[in-house]
Coordinates of C-alpha atoms in Angstrom, one line a residue:
M1 CA 3.0 19.9 -12.3
S2 CA 3.2 22.8 -9.9
S3 CA 2.9 21.6 -6.3
P4 CA 1.2 23.7 -3.6
V5 CA 4.1 23.2 -1.2
T6 CA 7.9 23.4 -1.2
P7 CA 9.3 19.9 -1.1
I8 CA 12.0 19.2 1.4
R9 CA 15.3 18.5 -0.4
P10 CA 16.5 14.9 0.3
T11 CA 20.0 14.3 1.4
D12 CA 22.2 11.3 0.5
G13 CA 20.2 8.1 1.1
Q14 CA 16.8 9.8 1.2
E15 CA 13.9 10.0 -1.2
S16 CA 11.4 12.9 -1.6
V17 CA 7.8 11.9 -1.8
W18 CA 7.5 14.7 -4.4
D19 CA 9.6 12.6 -6.8
Y20 CA 7.2 9.7 -6.5
P21 CA 4.9 9.2 -9.5
R22 CA 1.2 9.4 -10.1
P23 CA -0.2 6.9 -10.8
P24 CA 1.7 5.1 -8.1
R25 CA 4.7 2.9 -8.7
I26 CA 4.8 -0.6 -7.1
E27 CA 8.1 -2.3 -6.3
Q28 CA 9.6 -5.3 -4.5
V29 CA 12.2 -4.0 -2.0
D30 CA 15.0 -5.6 0.0
A31 CA 13.7 -4.6 3.5
H32 CA 13.0 -6.3 6.8
V33 CA 9.6 -5.4 8.2
R34 CA 8.4 -6.3 11.7
I35 CA 5.0 -5.4 13.3
R36 CA 4.1 -5.8 17.0
L37 CA 0.6 -5.8 18.5
G38 CA -0.3 -6.6 22.1
G39 CA 3.4 -7.1 22.8
A40 CA 3.6 -9.9 20.3
V41 CA 5.3 -9.9 16.9
I42 CA 2.5 -10.6 14.4
V43 CA 4.6 -10.4 11.3
D44 CA 8.4 -10.5 10.6
T45 CA 9.2 -10.7 6.9
R46 CA 11.7 -9.8 4.2
D47 CA 9.1 -10.4 1.5
V48 CA 8.1 -6.7 1.1
V49 CA 6.4 -4.7 -1.6
R50 CA 5.9 -1.0 -1.4
V51 CA 3.7 1.5 -3.3
L52 CA 5.0 5.0 -3.9
E53 CA 2.7 7.9 -4.8
T54 CA 3.3 11.6 -5.1
S55 CA 3.1 13.3 -1.7
H56 CA 2.6 10.1 0.3
P57 CA 5.2 8.2 2.3
P58 CA 5.6 4.6 1.1
V59 CA 2.9 2.0 1.9
Y60 CA 4.3 -1.4 2.7
Y61 CA 2.5 -4.6 1.7
L62 CA 3.4 -7.9 3.3
P63 CA 2.3 -11.4 2.5
I64 CA -0.8 -12.4 4.5
A65 CA 0.7 -15.9 4.9
D66 CA 3.6 -14.3 6.9
F67 CA 1.3 -13.0 9.6
S68 CA 0.9 -15.1 12.8
P69 CA -2.0 -17.5 12.6
G70 CA -5.2 -15.9 13.8
S71 CA -3.8 -12.3 13.8
V72 CA -5.6 -11.2 10.6
I73 CA -9.4 -11.2 10.9
P74 CA -11.8 -10.0 8.1
A75 CA -13.5 -6.8 9.0
A76 CA -16.5 -4.9 7.6
G77 CA -16.2 -2.4 4.9
S78 CA -14.5 -1.7 1.6
S79 CA -13.0 1.2 -0.3
F80 CA -11.9 1.9 -3.8
C81 CA -8.6 3.2 -5.3
E82 CA -8.7 4.5 -8.8
F83 CA -5.4 2.8 -9.5
K84 CA -5.3 -0.4 -7.3
G85 CA -9.0 -1.3 -7.3
S86 CA -11.3 -2.4 -4.5
A87 CA -9.9 -2.9 -1.0
R88 CA -11.1 -5.1 1.8
Y89 CA -10.3 -4.5 5.5
F90 CA -9.0 -6.6 8.3
S91 CA -8.7 -6.2 12.1
L92 CA -5.5 -7.4 13.7
A93 CA -5.4 -9.4 16.9
A94 CA -2.7 -10.7 19.3
G95 CA -3.2 -11.8 22.9
E96 CA -5.7 -9.4 24.5
A97 CA -5.2 -6.6 21.9
T98 CA -7.3 -6.0 18.8
A99 CA -6.8 -3.2 16.3
E100 CA -10.1 -2.7 14.4
R101 CA -9.8 -2.2 10.6
A102 CA -6.1 -1.7 11.0
A103 CA -5.1 -3.4 7.7
W104 CA -6.3 -3.8 4.2
T105 CA -5.8 -5.8 1.0
Y106 CA -6.6 -5.7 -2.7
P107 CA -8.0 -9.2 -3.4
T108 CA -8.1 -8.6 -7.1
P109 CA -5.8 -5.7 -7.9
E110 CA -6.0 -3.8 -11.1
A111 CA -3.5 -4.4 -13.9
G112 CA -0.1 -3.2 -13.0
Y113 CA -0.6 -3.8 -9.3
E114 CA -0.8 -7.6 -9.3
L115 CA 2.1 -7.8 -6.8
L116 CA -0.4 -6.7 -4.2
R117 CA -2.5 -9.9 -4.4
D118 CA -2.4 -11.9 -1.2
R119 CA -0.6 -9.0 0.6
V120 CA -1.7 -6.8 3.5
A121 CA -0.9 -3.2 4.4
V122 CA -1.1 -2.0 8.0
Y123 CA -1.9 1.4 9.6
A124 CA 1.2 1.8 11.7
G125 CA -0.6 4.0 14.2
Q126 CA -3.0 1.2 15.2
V127 CA -0.3 -1.3 16.3
D128 CA 2.3 -1.2 19.1
D129 CA 5.0 -0.5 16.5
A130 CA 6.1 -1.2 13.0
S131 CA 9.7 -1.1 11.8
V132 CA 11.6 -1.2 8.5
D133 CA 15.2 -2.5 8.8
G134 CA 15.0 -1.9 12.6
E135 CA 13.8 1.7 12.4
I136 CA 10.4 2.3 14.1
V137 CA 8.2 4.1 11.6
T138 CA 6.0 7.1 12.1
P139 CA 2.5 6.8 10.8
Q140 CA 1.4 9.1 7.9
P141 CA -0.4 12.0 9.5
G142 CA -4.2 12.3 9.4
G143 CA -5.3 8.8 10.1
F144 CA -6.8 8.2 6.6
Y145 CA -3.6 7.2 4.6
G146 CA -1.4 4.3 5.5
G147 CA 2.1 5.5 4.6
W148 CA 5.1 4.8 6.8
I149 CA 7.6 7.5 7.5
T150 CA 11.2 6.6 8.1
S151 CA 14.4 8.6 8.0
T152 CA 14.9 7.7 4.4
V153 CA 11.9 9.7 3.1
V154 CA 11.1 13.4 3.3
G155 CA 7.9 15.4 2.6
P156 CA 5.9 17.4 3.4
F157 CA 3.4 14.5 3.4
K158 CA -0.2 14.4 2.4
G159 CA -2.3 14.2 5.6
E160 CA -0.5 16.9 7.5
P161 CA -2.5 20.0 8.5
G162 CA -3.4 22.1 5.5
T163 CA -3.0 19.3 2.9
L164 CA -6.7 18.6 2.3
G165 CA -6.6 20.4 -1.1
W166 CA -3.5 18.7 -2.5

């Protein structure tokens, strides 16, 4: 496949999103993820699954049971992924803060993505911060995709200016 961009070459300890597959790969990882909203930690877990798809930074899925009680609230709307299936949305809440439609889940994921059942992914740009192994993540550009950028992954990434046609 010929890409419309020049991938950044990863250094030791990094991955290029251009080496990720399509359809996406799902994997359990040894990572510590923490998310804060309204100044409170709403999830702190080591039970982490990530989805890797060509041109996208990883999307992290965390057990809904690991979120603080009352922090995950069903929200209106749905979407569809040709690989993972139908998604449902959540708002997140902590103290006085609410992040509308800031998270999503696949209640009945398609074959091959069963590890996503009972897990939630969060838009990092809608919370105070999200971290992986202590590193604060950068949200995937563009606001539509939910990938998390860390120092261990290089792009360019889908969602940046000029990527609409990728």
